[in-house]
Coordinates of C-alpha atoms (C1' of nucleotides) and ligand atoms in Angstrom, one line a residue:
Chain A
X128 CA 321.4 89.0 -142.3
X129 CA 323.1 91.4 -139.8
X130 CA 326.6 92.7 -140.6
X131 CA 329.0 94.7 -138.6
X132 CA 330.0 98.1 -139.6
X133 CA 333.6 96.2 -140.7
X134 CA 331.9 93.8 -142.9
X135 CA 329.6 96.1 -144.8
X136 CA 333.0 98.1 -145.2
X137 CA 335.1 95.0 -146.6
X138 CA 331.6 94.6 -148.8
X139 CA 331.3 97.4 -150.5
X140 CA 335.1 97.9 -151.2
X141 CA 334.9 94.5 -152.9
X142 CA 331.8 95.7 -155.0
X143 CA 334.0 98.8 -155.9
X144 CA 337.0 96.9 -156.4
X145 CA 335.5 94.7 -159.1
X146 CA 333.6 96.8 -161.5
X147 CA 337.3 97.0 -163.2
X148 CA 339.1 93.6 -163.2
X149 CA 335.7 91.0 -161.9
X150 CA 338.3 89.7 -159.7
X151 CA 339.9 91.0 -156.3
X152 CA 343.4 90.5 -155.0
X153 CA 344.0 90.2 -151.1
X154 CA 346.2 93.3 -151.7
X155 CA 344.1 95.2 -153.4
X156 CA 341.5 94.8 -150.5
X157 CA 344.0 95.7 -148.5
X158 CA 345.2 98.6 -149.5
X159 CA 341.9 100.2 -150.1
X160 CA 340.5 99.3 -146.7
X161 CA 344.1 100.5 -144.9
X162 CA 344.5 97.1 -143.6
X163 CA 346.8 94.6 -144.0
X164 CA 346.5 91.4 -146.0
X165 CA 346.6 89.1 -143.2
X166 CA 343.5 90.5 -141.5
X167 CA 342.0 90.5 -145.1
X168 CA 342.2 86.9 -145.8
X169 CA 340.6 86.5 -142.1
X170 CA 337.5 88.7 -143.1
X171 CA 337.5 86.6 -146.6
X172 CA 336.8 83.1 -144.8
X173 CA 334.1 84.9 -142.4
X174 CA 332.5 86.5 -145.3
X175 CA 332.5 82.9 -147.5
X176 CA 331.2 81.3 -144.8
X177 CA 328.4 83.8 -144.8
X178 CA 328.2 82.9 -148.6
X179 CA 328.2 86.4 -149.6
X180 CA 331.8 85.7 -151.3
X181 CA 333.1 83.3 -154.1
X182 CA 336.3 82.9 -153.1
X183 CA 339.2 80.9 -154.1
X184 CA 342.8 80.6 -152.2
X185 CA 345.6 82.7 -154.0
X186 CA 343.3 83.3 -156.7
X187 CA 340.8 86.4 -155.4
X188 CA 337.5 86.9 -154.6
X189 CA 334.2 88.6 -155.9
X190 CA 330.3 88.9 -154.7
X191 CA 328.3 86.1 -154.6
X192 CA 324.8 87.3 -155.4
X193 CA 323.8 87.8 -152.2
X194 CA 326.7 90.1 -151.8
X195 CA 326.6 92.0 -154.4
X196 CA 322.7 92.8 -153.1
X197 CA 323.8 93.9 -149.6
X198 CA 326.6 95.8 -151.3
X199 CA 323.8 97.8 -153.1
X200 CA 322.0 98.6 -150.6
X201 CA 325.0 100.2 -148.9
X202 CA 325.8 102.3 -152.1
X203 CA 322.5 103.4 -152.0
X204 CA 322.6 104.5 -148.7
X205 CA 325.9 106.5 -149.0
X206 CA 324.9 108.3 -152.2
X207 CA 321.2 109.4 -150.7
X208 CA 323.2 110.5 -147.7
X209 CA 325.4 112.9 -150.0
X210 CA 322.7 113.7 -151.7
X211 CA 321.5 114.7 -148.4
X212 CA 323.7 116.7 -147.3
X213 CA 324.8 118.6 -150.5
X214 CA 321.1 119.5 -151.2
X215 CA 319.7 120.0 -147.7
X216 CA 322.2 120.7 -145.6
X217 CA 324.6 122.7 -148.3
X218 CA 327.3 120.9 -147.2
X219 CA 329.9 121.0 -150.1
X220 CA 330.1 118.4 -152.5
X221 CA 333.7 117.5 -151.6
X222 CA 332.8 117.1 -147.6
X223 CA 330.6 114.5 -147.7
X224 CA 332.1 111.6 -148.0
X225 CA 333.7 110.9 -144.8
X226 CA 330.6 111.7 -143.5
X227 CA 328.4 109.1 -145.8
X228 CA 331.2 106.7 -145.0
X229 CA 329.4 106.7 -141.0
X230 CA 325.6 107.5 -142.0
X231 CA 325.8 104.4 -144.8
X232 CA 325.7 101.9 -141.6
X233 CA 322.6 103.0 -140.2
X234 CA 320.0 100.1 -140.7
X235 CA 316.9 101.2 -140.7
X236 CA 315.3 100.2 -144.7
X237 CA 312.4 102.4 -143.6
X238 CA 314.6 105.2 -143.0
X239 CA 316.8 105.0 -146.4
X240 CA 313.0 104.5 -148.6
X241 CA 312.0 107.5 -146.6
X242 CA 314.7 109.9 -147.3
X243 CA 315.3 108.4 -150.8
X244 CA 311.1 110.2 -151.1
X245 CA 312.1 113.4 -149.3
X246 CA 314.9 114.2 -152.0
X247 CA 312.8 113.4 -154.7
X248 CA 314.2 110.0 -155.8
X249 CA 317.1 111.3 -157.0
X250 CA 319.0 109.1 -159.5
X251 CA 322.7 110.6 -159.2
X252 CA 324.7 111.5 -155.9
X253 CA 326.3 114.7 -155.9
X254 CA 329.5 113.5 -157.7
X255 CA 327.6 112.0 -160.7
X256 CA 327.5 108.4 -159.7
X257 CA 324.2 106.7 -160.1
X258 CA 322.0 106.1 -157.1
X259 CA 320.7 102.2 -156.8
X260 CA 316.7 102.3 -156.3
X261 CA 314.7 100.2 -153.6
X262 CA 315.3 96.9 -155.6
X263 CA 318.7 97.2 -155.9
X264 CA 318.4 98.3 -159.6
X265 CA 321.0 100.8 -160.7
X266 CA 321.6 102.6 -164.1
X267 CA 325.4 101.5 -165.4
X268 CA 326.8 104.9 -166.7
X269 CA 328.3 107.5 -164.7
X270 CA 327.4 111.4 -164.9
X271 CA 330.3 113.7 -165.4
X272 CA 330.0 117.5 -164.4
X273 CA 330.5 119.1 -167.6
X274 CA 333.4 121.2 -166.2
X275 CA 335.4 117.8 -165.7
X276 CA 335.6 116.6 -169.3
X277 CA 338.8 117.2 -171.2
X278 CA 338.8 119.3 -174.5
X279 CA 337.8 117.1 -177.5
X280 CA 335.4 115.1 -175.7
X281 CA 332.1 114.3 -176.8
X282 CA 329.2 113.9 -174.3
X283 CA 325.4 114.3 -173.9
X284 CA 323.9 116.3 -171.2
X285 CA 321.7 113.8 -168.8
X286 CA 320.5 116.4 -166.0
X287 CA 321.0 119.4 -164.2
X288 CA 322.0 120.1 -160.9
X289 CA 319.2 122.2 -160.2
X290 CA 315.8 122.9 -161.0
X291 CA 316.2 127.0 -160.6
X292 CA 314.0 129.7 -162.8
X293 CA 317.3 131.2 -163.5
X294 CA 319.1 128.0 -164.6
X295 CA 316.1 126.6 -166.8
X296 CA 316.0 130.2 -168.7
X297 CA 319.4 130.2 -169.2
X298 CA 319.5 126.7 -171.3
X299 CA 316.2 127.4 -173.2
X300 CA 318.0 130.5 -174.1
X301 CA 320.6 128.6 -175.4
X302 CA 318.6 125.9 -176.4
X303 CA 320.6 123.0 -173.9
X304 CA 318.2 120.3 -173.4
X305 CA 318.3 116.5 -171.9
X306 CA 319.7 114.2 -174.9
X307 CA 321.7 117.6 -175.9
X308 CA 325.4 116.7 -177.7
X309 CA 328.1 118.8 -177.2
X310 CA 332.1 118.7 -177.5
X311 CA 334.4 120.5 -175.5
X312 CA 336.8 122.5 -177.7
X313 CA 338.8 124.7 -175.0
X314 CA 338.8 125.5 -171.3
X315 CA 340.4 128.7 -169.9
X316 CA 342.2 129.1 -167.1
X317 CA 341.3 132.8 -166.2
X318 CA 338.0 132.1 -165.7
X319 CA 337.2 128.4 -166.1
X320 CA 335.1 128.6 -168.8
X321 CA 334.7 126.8 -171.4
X322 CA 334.5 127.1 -175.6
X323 CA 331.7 123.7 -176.6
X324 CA 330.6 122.8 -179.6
X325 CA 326.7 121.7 -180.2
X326 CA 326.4 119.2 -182.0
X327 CA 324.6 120.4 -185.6
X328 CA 325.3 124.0 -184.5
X329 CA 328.4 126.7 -183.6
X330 CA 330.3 127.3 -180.9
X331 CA 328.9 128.5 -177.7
X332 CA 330.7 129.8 -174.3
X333 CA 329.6 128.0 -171.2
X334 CA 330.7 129.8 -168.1
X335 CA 331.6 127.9 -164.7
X336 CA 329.0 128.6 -163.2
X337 CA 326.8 126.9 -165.4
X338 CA 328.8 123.9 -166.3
X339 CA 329.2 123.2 -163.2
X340 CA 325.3 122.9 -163.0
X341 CA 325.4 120.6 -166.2
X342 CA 326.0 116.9 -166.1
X343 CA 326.9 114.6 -169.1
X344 CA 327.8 111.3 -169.8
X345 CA 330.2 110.8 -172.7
X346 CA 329.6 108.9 -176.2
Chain B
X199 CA 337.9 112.5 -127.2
X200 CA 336.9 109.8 -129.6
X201 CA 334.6 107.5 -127.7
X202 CA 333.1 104.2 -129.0
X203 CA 329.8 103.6 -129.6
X204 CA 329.4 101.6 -126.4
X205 CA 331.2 104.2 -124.6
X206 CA 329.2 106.6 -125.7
X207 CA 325.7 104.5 -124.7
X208 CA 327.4 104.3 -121.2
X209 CA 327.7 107.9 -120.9
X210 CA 324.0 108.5 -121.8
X211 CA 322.6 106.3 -119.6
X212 CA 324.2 107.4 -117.0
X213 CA 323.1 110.9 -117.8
X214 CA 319.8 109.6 -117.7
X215 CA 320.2 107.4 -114.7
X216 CA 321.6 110.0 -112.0
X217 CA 319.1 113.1 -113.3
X218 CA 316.7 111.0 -110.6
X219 CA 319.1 110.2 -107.9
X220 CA 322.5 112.1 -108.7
X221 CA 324.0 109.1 -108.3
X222 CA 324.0 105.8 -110.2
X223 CA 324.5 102.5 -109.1
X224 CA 326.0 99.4 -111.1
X225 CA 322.6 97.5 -111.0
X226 CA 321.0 100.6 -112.6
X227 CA 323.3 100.9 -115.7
X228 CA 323.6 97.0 -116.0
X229 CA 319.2 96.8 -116.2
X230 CA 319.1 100.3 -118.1
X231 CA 321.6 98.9 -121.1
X232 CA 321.1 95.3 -121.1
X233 CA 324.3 93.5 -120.1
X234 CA 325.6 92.3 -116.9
X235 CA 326.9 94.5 -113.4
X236 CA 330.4 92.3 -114.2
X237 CA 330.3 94.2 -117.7
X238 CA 329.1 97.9 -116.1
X239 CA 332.3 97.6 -113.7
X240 CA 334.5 96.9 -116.5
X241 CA 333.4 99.8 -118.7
X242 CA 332.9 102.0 -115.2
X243 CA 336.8 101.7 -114.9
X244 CA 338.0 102.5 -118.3
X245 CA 335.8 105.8 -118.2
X246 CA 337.1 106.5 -115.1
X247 CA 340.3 106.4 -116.7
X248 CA 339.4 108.8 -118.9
X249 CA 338.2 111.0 -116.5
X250 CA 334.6 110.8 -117.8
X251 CA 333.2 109.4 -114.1
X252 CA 333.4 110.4 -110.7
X253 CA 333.4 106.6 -109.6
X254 CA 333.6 105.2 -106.2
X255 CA 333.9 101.2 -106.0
X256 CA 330.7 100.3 -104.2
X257 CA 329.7 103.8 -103.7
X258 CA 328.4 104.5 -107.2
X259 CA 329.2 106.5 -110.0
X260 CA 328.2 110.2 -111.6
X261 CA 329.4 112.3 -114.5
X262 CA 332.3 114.6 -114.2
X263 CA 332.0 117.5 -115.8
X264 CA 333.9 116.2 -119.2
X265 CA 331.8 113.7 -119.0
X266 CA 328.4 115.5 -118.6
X267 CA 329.5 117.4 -121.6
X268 CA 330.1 114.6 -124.0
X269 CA 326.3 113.4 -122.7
X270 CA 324.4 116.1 -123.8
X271 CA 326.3 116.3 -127.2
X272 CA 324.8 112.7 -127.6
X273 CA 321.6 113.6 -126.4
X274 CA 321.5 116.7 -128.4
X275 CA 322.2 114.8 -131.7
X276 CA 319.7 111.9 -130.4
X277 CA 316.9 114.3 -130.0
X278 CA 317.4 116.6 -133.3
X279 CA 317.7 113.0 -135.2
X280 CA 314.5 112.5 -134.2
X281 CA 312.7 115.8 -134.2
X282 CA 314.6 115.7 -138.3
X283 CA 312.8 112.2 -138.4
X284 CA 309.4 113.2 -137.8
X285 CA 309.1 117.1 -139.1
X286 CA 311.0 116.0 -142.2
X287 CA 310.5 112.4 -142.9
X288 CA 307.0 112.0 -141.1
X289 CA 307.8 109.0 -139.1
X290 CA 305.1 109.0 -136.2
X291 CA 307.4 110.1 -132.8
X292 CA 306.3 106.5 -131.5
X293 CA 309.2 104.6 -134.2
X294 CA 311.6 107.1 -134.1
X295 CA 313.4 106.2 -131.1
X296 CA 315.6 103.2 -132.3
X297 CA 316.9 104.5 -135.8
X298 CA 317.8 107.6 -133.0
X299 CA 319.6 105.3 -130.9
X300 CA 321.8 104.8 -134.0
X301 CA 322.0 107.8 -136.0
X302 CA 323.4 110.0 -132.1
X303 CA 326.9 108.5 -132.7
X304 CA 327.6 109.6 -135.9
X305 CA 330.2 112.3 -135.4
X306 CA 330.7 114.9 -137.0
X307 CA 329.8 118.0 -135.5
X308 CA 329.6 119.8 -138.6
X309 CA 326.7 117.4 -139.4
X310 CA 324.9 118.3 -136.2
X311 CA 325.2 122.1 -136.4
X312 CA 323.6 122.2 -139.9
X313 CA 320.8 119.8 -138.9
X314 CA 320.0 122.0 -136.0
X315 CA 319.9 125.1 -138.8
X316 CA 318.0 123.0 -141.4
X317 CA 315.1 122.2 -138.3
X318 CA 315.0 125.9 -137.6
X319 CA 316.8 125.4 -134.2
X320 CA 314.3 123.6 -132.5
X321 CA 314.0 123.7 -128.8
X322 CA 312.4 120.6 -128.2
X323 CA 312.4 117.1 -129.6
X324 CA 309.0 115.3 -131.1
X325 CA 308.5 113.6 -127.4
X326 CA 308.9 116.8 -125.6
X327 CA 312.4 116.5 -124.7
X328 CA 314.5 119.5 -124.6
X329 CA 317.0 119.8 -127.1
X330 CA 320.5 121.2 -125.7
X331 CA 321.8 123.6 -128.3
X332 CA 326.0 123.7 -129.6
X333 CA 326.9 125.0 -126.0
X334 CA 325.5 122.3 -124.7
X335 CA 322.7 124.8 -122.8
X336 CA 319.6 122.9 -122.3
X337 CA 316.1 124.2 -120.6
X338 CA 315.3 121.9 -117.9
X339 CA 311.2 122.2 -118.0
X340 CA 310.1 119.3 -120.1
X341 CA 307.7 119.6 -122.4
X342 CA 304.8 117.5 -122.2
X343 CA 301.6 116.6 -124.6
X344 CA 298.8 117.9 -123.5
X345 CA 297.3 114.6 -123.9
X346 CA 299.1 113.1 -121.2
X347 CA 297.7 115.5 -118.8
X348 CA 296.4 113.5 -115.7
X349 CA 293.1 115.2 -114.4
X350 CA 293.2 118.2 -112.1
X351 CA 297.1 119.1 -113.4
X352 CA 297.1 122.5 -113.9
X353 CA 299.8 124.0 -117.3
X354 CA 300.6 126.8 -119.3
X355 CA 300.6 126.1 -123.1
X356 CA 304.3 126.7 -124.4
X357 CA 304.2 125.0 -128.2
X358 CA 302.0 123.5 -130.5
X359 CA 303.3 120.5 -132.7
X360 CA 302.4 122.0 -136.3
X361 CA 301.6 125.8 -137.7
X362 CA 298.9 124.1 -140.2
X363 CA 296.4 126.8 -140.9
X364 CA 293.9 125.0 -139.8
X365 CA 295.5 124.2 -136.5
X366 CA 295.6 128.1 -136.1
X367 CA 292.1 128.7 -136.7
X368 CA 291.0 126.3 -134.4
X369 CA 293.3 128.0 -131.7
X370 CA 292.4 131.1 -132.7
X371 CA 288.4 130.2 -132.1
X372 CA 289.0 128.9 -128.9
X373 CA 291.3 131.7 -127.8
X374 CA 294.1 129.3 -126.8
X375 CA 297.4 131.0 -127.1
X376 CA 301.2 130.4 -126.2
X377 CA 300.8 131.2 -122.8
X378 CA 297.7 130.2 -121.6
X379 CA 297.3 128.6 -118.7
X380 CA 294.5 125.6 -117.8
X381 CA 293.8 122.6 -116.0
X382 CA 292.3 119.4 -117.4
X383 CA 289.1 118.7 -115.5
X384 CA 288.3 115.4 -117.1
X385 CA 289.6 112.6 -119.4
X386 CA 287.0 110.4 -121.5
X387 CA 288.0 106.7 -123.0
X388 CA 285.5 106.7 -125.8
X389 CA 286.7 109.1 -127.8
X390 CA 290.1 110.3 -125.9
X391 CA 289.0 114.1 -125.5
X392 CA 289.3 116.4 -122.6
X393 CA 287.4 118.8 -120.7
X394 CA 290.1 121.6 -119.8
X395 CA 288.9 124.7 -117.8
X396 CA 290.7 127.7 -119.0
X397 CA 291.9 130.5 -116.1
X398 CA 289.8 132.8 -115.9
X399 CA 287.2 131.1 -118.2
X400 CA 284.8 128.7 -118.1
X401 CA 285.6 124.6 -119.2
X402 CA 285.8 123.9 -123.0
X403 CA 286.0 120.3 -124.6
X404 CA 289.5 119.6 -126.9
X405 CA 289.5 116.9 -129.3
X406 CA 291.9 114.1 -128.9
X407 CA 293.9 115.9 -132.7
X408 CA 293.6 119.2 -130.8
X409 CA 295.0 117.6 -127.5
X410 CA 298.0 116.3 -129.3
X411 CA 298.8 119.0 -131.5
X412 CA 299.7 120.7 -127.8
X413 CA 302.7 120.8 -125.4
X414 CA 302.2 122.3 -122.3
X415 CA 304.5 122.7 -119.4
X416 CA 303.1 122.1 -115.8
X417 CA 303.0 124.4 -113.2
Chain C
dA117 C1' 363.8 75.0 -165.4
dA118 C1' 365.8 77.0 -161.5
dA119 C1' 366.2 81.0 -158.8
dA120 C1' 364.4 85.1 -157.1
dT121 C1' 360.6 87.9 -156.2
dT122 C1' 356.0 88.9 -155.0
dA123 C1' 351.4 87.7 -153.1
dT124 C1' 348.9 85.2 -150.0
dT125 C1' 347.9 82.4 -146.1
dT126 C1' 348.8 80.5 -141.4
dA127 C1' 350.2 80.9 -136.6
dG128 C1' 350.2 83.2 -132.7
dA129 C1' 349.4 87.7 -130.1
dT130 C1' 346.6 91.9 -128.8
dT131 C1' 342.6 94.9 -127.8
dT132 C1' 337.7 95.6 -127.0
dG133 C1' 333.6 94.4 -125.0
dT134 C1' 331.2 90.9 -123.3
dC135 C1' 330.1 86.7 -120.3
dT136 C1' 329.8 83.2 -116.0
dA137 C1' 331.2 81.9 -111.5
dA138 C1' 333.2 83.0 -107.3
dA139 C1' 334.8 86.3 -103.8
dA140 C1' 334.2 90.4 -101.2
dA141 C1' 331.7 94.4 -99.6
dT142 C1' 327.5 96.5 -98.1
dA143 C1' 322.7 96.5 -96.5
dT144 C1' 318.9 94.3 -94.2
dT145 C1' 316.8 91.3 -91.0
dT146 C1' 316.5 88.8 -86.9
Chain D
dA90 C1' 325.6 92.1 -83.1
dA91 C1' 325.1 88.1 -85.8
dA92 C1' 323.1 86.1 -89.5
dT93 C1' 321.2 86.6 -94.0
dA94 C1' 320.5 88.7 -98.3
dT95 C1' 321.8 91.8 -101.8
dT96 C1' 325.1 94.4 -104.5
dT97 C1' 329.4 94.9 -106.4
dT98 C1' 333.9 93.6 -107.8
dT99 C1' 337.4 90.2 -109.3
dA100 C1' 339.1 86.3 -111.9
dG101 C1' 339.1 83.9 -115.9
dA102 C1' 337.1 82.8 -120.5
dC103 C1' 335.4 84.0 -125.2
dA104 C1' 334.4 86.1 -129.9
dA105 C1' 335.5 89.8 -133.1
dA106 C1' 338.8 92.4 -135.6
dT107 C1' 343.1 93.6 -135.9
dC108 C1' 348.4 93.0 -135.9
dT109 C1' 353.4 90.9 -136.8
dA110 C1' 356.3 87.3 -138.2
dA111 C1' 356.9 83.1 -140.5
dA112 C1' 355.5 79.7 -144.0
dT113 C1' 353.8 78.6 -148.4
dA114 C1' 352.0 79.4 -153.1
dA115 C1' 352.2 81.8 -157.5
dT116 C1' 354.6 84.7 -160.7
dT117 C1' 358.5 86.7 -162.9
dT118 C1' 363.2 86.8 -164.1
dT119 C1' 367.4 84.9 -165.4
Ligands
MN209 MN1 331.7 103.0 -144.2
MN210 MN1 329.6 109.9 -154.1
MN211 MN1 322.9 104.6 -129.0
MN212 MN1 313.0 111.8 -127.6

DNA sequence: AAAATTATTTAGATTTGTCTAAAAATATTT
DNA sequence: AAATATTTTTAGACAAATCTAAATAATTTT
C-alpha cells in the first residue's frame, strides 16, 4: 500500500488526534493539518475508500486497523529520526521536528530497521515519547524529563539520557536508580534546580544539568 | 528557491545529462527520468521561468548558473546520503542508490552540513563519486574501484574504502601506498583477482577483497 | 419546539504534473 | 532540393490535492 506524503500526513494526525477523544472532528483535522475542512472531508472519502478509515458523515472518523498500523510505522520513523539527529548529529532537541516531519516519508523499511540498530534500539525519542518497534508494538506511557514536572508531583525515574562515566557516578553517588520514586518539592528560578524528595529517604538537590539527563514517568 | 521534488529531479538529470555533451536534448531528459518529451517541455518552460535553464525551443537546454548551483546541492546531499548509508548503516553501495534518490530532497541545509561533519567530510561517495562540499566545490577526477580497471589502464591509488587494521597490513606488506601508481596487466574470471605491475617494480597479484578495498584515479 | 449557531459536506474552480494525439520544426536520405 | 524520418512543441485531457462559496446536517440557545 503506497501513500502520498499528504496521506501519511492526514494519517498520522488522525492517530494523534484520537489517543484523547477515540473520535475525530473534520475541524479538528483541519486545524491541525492547516487545511480547511472542505479539503478534509475530500481526503476522508479517499482514505475510507482505502479502508484505512471508519468513518461516518457528521459524526468523525478514527483508524481502521490497517490505519492505525501504517500510522505506526510513520511514528516510528519520525521519533528514530529525532533520535537521530539529537544523538548523532547534536542537533538540539527542540530542532528536530520540522526536520522529522520530511525524513518520516522516506520508504525504505530496510532503512528505518537499520537505523533503528545503529542507535541502539532506542525506546524513547528525544522528547520522551515512546518509540513503536518493528512490529508496530509501542509501550503506552510517556517519559517526562524530570525538569518538566511540576512541584508536588510524584514520578519514577525510567532512563537516562545518557550512558556517560560522569552521569552513572553521579546517581550511584546518590543512589538514583531505574524504578527510583521521587517527588518534586520546589524548583528555583536562579538556577533551575530543583529540591526532590526520595521516596523512603530526605531531600536531595538535583541540579539542571542532571535533571535534565533524568526521565520519569509519573504515578 | 523552494523547488519540488520533481523540479528538483529535473535539475539533476540535466546536470548529469549535459556533463557529456554541454547540452541536453528533450529526448535525453524524457528517456533519462521516465516520462514523455510532451512532459520535459512542460517542466523545461516553467524552469526556464525561473531562470534555472538556458533553454532554446528546439535547440536544447543547459543549466544556468542558479541552476547549476541548486544541482550540486542535490547531488551533494544524494551522495553523502549514500556514503552515511553504507559507512554508517552497512548497506552494500550496490542498494543504496534508490533510498538516495529519496533522502537528496529533504531540505534542510542544516541537516546536510552536520551529516557532512558526522562522515568526517568525506570527499567522495561509496561509488567513487565526488562529493561537492557547502560551496558547492567539487573535484572533477572520479574516483574509481580498482576493480573496475580494464587491462593495460594505468592509475595512481588516491583512497582505500576502509582503515581496518588488517587492510593496513596488507598494504603495508605489499608497499602500496596513497600515491602509488600501477597498471593492471591482467584480469582472471575464476576467482576475480588481478595481476597489477607496480612502477618501478615488478607485477604482484591483488585479491578480488584487496582490489575493492581500492580507488584509484586513472592517469 | 423553533430559531440561531456551528460543523460538515457538496459543488465548482485552481494548480501541479502528467498523459496522448496532432502539428510544426529540424535532420537525414534520396 | 525534395522527400522522408525524427525530434520537439502545442493542444487538450486527466488525476491529485487544494481552495471558496453555498447547501445541508447537527447542536445549542431561547
Ligand atoms: Mn510529515
Ligand atoms: Mn518527538
Ligand atoms: Mn530524486
Ligand atoms: Mn553514488
Amino acid at each position: 500500500m503506497h501513500l502520498t506524503v499528504s496521506e501519511e500526513n492526514y494519517i498520522k494526525a488522525i492517530f494523534h488526534l484520537q489517543e484523547a477523544d477515540g473520535t475525530v472532528s473534520t475541524n479538528q483535522l483541519a486545524a491541525n493539518i492547516h487545511t480547511k475542512p472542505a479539503s478534509v472531508t475530500d481526503m476522508l472519502k479517499k482514505l475510507t475508500s482505502k479502508r484505512l478509515l471508519l468513518y461516518k458523515p457528521y459524526q468523525g472518523v478514527r483508524l481502521s486497523s490497517e490505519g492505525r498500523k501504517l500510522a505506526l510505522e510513520i511514528v516510528r520513523k519520525h521519533r528514530l529520526w529525532e533520535s537521530f539527529l539529537v544523538d548523532k548529529l547534536q542537533f538540539g532537541w527542540d530542532e528536530v521536528h520540522e526536520v522529522a516531519e520530511e525524513l518520516e516519508h522516506i520508504s525504505s523499511k530496510k532503512l528505518v530497521d537499520k537505523l533503528d540498530q545503529f542507535l541502539g534500539n532506542p525506546r524513547f525519542d528525544p522528547h520522551g515519547d515512546p518509540i513503536p518497534d518493528s512490529n508496530g508494538v509501542m509501550l503506552s506511557l510517556r517519559q517526562v524529563n524530570l525538569l518538566d514536572l511540576k512541584p508536588h508531583t510524584k514520578a519514577e525515574v525510567c532512563s537516562v539520557g545518557s550512558q556517560s562515566p560522569e552521569l552513572l557516578e553521579l546517581l550511584k553517588h546518590k543512589q538514583i536508580l531505574i524504578g527510583t520514586r521521587l517527588e518534586v518539592q520546589c524548583k528555583f528560578e536562579f538556577d533551575h534546580s530543583l529540591e526532590i524528595q526520595l521516596e523512603g529517604r530526605g531531600n536531595i538537590t538535583i541540579s539542571q544539568q542532571l535533571a535534565q539527563a533524568l526521565f520519569v514517568k509519573t504515578i
